[in-house]
Amino acid sequence: MQSHRFIAVGKALAALALSLVVLTAVFAPATAGEVRFGKNVRIGGHDFSNQTYDSKHRARIYLYNGKPRKEGCVWRKDGHGGRVKVCHLQRK
């Protein structure tokens, strides 16, 4: 009987720990990081070498199997004081 009680308590503690991990992940800021591309980085045939993206300068890259309607990259405002580089590129 004692071992069954320990198992029940262990399962309850594991569920509590899992819920704390999930809550921490939910409330952590998603845009807290910074991405830096190094040398010779190419996406869809375009050179993205030595570019840095963070919460104020972001990139949205769409890759198409065929030729995209609006091919290329443009900088746009994101409405929150930052800029977004929107790219419509063809896969190579």
XYZ file of C-alpha atoms in Angstrom, residues 1 9 13 31 39-40 52 57 60-62 68-69 74 77 83 91:
17
model
C 0.000 0.000 0.000
C 2.427 11.519 -5.038
C 4.502 16.198 -8.559
C 10.867 37.712 -29.862
C 28.985 34.012 -44.385
C 27.633 32.489 -47.592
C 20.823 40.524 -38.402
C 14.018 44.309 -37.813
C 9.244 37.060 -43.492
C 10.471 34.765 -46.270
C 8.055 32.865 -48.507
C 6.134 33.889 -57.391
C 3.863 36.702 -58.516
C 10.859 44.763 -49.889
C 6.499 48.854 -41.677
C 10.406 46.982 -40.062
C 13.148 27.467 -54.578
